[in-house]
Short mmCIF file of C-alpha atoms in Angstrom, two decimals:
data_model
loop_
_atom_site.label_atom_id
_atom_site.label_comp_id
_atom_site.label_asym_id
_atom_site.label_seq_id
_atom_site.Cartn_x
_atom_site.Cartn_y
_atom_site.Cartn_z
CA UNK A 1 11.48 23.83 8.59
CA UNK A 2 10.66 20.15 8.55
CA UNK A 3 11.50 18.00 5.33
CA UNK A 4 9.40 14.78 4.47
CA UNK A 5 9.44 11.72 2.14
CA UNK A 6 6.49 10.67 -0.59
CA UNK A 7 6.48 7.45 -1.78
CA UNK A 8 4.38 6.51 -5.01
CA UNK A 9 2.63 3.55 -4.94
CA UNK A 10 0.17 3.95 -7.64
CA UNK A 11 -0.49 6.30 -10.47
CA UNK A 12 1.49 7.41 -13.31
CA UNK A 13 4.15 8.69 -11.52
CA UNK A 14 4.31 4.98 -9.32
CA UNK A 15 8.01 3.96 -8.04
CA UNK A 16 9.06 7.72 -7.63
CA UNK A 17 10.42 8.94 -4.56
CA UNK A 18 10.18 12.53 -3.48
CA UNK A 19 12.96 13.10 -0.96
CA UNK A 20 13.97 15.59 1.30
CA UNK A 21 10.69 18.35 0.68
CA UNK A 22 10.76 21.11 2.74
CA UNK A 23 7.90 22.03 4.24
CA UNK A 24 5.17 23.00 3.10
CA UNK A 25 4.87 20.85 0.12
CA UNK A 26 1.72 21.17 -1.95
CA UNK A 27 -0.32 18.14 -3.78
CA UNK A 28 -1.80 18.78 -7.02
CA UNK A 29 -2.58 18.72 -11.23
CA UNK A 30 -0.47 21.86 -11.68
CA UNK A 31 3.06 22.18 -12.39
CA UNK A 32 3.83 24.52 -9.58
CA UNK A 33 3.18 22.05 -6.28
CA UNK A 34 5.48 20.19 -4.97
CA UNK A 35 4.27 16.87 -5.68
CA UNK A 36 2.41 17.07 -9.69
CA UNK A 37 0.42 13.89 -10.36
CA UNK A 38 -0.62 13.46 -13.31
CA UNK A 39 -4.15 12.43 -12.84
CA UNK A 40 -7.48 14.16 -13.92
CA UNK A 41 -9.28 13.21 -10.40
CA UNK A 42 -6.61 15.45 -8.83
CA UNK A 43 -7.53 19.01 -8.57
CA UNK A 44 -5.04 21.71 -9.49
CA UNK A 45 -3.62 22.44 -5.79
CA UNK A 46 -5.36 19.20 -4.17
CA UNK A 47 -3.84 18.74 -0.66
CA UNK A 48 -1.13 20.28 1.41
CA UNK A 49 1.15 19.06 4.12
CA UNK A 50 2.63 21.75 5.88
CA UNK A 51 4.45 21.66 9.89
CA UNK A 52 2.71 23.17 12.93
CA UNK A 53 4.97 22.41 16.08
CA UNK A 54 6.48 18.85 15.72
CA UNK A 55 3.62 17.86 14.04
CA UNK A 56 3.02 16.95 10.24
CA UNK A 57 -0.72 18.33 9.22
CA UNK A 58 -2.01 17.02 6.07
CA UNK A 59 -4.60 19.78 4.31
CA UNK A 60 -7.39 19.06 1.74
CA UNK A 61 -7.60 21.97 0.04
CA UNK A 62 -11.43 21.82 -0.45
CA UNK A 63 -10.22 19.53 -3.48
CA UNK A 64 -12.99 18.26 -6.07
CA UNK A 65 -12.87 14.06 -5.03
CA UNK A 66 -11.29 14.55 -1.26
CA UNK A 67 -8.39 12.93 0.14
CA UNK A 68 -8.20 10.07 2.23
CA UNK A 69 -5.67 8.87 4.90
CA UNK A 70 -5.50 5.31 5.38
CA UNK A 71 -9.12 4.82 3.47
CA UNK A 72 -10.94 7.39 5.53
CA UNK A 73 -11.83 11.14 4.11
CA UNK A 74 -9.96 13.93 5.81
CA UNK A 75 -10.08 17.57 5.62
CA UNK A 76 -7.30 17.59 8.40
CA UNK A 77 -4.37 14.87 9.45
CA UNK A 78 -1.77 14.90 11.73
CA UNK A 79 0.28 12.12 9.50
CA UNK A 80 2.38 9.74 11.20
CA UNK A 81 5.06 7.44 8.83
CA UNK A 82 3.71 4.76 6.95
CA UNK A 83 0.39 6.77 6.64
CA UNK A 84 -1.41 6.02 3.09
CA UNK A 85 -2.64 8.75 1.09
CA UNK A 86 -4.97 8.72 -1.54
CA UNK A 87 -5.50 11.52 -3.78
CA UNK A 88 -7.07 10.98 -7.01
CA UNK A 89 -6.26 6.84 -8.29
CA UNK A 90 -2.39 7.93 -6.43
CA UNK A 91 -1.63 6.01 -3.81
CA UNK A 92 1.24 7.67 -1.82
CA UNK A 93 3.26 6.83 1.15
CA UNK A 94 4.22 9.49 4.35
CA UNK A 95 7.71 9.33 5.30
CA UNK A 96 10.96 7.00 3.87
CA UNK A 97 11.56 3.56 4.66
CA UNK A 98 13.83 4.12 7.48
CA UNK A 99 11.39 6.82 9.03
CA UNK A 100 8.68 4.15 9.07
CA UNK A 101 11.03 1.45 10.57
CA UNK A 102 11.85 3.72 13.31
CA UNK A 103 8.03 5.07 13.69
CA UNK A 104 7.26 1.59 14.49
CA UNK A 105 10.36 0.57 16.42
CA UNK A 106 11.61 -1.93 14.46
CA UNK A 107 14.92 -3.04 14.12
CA UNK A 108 16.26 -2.37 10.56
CA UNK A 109 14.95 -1.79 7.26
CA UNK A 110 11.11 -2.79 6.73
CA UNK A 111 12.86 -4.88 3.98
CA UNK A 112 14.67 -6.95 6.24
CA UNK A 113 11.49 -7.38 9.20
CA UNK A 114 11.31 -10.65 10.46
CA UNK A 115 9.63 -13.28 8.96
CA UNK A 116 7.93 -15.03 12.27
CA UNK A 117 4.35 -16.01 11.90
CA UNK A 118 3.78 -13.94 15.96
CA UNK A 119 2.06 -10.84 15.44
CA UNK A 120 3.53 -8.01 17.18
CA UNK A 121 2.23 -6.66 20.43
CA UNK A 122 0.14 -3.73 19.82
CA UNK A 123 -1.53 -2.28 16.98
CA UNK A 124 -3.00 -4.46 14.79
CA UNK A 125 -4.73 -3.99 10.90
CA UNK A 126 -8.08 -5.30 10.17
CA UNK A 127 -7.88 -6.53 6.40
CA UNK A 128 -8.91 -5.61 4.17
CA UNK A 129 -9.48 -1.55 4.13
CA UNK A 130 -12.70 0.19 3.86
CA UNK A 131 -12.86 0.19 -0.15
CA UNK A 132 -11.63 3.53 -2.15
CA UNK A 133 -13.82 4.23 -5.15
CA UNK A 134 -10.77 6.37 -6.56
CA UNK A 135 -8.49 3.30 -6.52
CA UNK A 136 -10.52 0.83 -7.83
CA UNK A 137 -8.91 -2.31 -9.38
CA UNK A 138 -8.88 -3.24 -12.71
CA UNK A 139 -8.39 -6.17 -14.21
CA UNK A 140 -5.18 -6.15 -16.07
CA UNK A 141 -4.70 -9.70 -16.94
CA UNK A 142 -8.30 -11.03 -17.41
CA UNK A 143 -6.87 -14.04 -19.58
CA UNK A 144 -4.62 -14.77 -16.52
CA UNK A 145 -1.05 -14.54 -15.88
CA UNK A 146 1.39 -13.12 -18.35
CA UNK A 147 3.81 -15.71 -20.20
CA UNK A 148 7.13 -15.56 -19.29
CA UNK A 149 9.76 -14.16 -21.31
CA UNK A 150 11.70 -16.66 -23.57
CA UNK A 151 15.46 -17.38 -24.81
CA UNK A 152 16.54 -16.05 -21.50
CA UNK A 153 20.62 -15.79 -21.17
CA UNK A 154 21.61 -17.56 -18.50
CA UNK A 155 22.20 -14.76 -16.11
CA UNK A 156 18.75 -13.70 -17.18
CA UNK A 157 17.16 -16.36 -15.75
CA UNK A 158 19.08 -16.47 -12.50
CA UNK A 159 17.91 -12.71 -12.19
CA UNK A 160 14.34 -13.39 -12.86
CA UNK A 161 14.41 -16.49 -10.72
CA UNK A 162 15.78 -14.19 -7.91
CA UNK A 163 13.05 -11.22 -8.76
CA UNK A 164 10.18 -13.89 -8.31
CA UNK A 165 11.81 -16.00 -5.26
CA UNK A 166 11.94 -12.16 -3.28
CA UNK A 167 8.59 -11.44 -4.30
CA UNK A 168 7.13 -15.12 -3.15
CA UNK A 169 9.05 -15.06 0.19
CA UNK A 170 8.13 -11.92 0.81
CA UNK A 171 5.01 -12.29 0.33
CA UNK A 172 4.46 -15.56 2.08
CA UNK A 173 5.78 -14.46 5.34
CA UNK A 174 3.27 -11.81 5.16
CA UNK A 175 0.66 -14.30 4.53
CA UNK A 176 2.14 -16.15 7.25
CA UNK A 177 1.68 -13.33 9.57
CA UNK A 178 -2.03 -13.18 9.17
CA UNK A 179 -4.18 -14.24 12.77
CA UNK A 180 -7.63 -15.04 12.74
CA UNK A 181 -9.64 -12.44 15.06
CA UNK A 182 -12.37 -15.19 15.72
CA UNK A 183 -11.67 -17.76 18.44
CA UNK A 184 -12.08 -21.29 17.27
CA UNK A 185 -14.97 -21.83 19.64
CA UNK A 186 -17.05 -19.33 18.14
CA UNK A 187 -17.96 -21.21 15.00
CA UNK A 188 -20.57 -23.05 14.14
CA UNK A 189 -21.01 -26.24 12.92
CA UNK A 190 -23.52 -26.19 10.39
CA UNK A 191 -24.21 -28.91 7.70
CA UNK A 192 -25.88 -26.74 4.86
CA UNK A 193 -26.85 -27.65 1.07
CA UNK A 194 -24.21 -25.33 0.28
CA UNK A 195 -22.21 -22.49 1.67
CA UNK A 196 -24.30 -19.83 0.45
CA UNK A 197 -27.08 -20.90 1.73
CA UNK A 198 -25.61 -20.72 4.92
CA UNK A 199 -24.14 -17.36 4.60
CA UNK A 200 -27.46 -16.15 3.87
CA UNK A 201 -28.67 -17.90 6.73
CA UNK A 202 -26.99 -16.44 9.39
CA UNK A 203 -25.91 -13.09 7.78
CA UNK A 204 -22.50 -11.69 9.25
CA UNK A 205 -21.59 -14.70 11.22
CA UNK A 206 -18.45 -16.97 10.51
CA UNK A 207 -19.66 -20.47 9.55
CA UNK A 208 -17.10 -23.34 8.83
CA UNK A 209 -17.05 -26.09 6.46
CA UNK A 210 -15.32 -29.38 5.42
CA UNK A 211 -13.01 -27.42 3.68
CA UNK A 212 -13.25 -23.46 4.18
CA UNK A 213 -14.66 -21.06 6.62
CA UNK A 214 -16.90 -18.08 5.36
CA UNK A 215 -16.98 -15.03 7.45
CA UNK A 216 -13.86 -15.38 9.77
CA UNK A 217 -11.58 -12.02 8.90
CA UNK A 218 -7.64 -12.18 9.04
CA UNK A 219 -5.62 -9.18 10.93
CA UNK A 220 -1.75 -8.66 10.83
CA UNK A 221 0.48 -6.39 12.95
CA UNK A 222 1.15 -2.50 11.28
CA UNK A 223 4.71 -3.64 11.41
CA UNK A 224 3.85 -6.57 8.67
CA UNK A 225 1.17 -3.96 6.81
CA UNK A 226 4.37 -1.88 6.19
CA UNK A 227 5.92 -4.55 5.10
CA UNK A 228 3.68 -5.06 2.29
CA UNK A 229 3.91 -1.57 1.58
CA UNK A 230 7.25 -1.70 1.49
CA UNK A 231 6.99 -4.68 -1.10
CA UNK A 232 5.12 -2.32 -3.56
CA UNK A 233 6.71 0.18 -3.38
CA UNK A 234 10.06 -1.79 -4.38
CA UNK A 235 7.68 -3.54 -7.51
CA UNK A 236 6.74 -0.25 -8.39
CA UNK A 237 10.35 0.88 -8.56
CA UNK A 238 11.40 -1.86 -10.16
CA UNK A 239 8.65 -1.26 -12.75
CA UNK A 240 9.52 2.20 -13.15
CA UNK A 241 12.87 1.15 -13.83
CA UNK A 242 12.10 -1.15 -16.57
CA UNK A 243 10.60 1.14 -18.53
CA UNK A 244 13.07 4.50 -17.65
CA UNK A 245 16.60 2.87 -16.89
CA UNK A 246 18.12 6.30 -16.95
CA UNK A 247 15.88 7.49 -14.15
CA UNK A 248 16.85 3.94 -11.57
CA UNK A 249 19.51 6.30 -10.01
CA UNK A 250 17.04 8.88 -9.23
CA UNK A 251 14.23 6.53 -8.13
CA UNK A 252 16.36 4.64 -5.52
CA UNK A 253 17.98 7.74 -4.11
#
């Protein structure tokens, strides 16, 4: 009997681990799966993910809104670690952080990858995903960013400088990361009225400007995806722990 990890990106129950399930493990509105999320898109038994040989098989259970793996629909999965789940507006995550490192043969931690801008030999990510109606964005902070707290302690602000230089470094080496897929050559130089018009001129190809290209798409290696998996997943824990202190033991295993 084969026991997996969910991580919970998004959702009500976001920055909760579920460790060490034994298979099967059911996905669902009702208090008797596995895994409850809280969610009204989520039927009452939604998914399952149960073992069949060495393999992991993910199951919609002819659920209401579907699941998806990685942005696509499914009915049946064979999930690997680092897989993304979406069931409902949840966002979850297949397999711990050290299953996921070793999945993709990395060294340590996915918290501690490398930071060099070379993408990876192998398997690369086109961004961004196909869209997910479930998990569309809203716009929390319409007026713009959130003031920052004041008549900090000093310790206070050393820990929320630290918080914010993590989340900017890590981050930016993501960003870093990022390749363009289209070879310099392949542009076109175009002197247009503005950039829309030449968008609309020459639908679906790259066109560069004085100061931005239009069109040209960005890919990363899996390996730095994860990473930025792994980054929300520690915001969302953090987050979670803000707001439940009691439960940070629990969270972080």
């Amino acid at each position: 009997m084969a026991e997996i990890t969910i991580q919970v990106l998004e959702g009500l129950e976001r920055g909760r681990v579920f460790e060490s399930l034994e298979t099967p493990v059911t996905i669902g509105r009702e208090d008797d799966n596995s895994i409850q999320l809280n969610d009204e898109r989520v039927s009452r038994f939604h998914s399952k993910i149960q073992e069949d040989g060495d393999r992991i098989i993910l199951t919609d259970l002819d659920s209401t809104n579907g699941t998806r793996v990685n942005g696509r629909p499914v009915q049946l999965r064979v999930l690997r670690p680092g897989d993304q789940i979406a069931i409902g507006r949840c966002l979850l995550i297949f397999g711990s952080p050290a299953k996921i490192a070793e999945f993709l043969g990395t060294a340590g931690p996915l918290r501690q990858q490398d930071t060099s801008p070379a993408v990876a030999t192998g398997a690369t990510l086109d961004l961004p995903l196909q869209a997910d109606d479930d998990l569309e964005l809203i716009e929390f902070f319409p007026g713009g960013p959130p003031e920052l707290p004041g008549q900090l302690t000093p310790l206070q602000q050393a820990q929320l400088s630290d918080m914010v230089s993590f989340i900017h470094d890590r981050i930016g080496s993501i960003l870093h990361a990022a390749v363009s897929v289209t070879p310099a050559d392949a542009f076109k130089q175009l002197d247009p009225p503005s950039v829309e018009e030449a968008v609309d001129g020459l639908p679906g190809e790259p066109v560069e400007t004085e100061d931005r290209t239009v069109g040209e798409e960005m890919v990363v290696a899996v390996e730095t995806w994860q990473r930025l998996l792994a980054l929300e997943m520690e915001l969302a824990v953090y987050l979670r722990s803000i707001a439940e202190p009691s439960q940070l033991r629990d969270l972080t295993g």
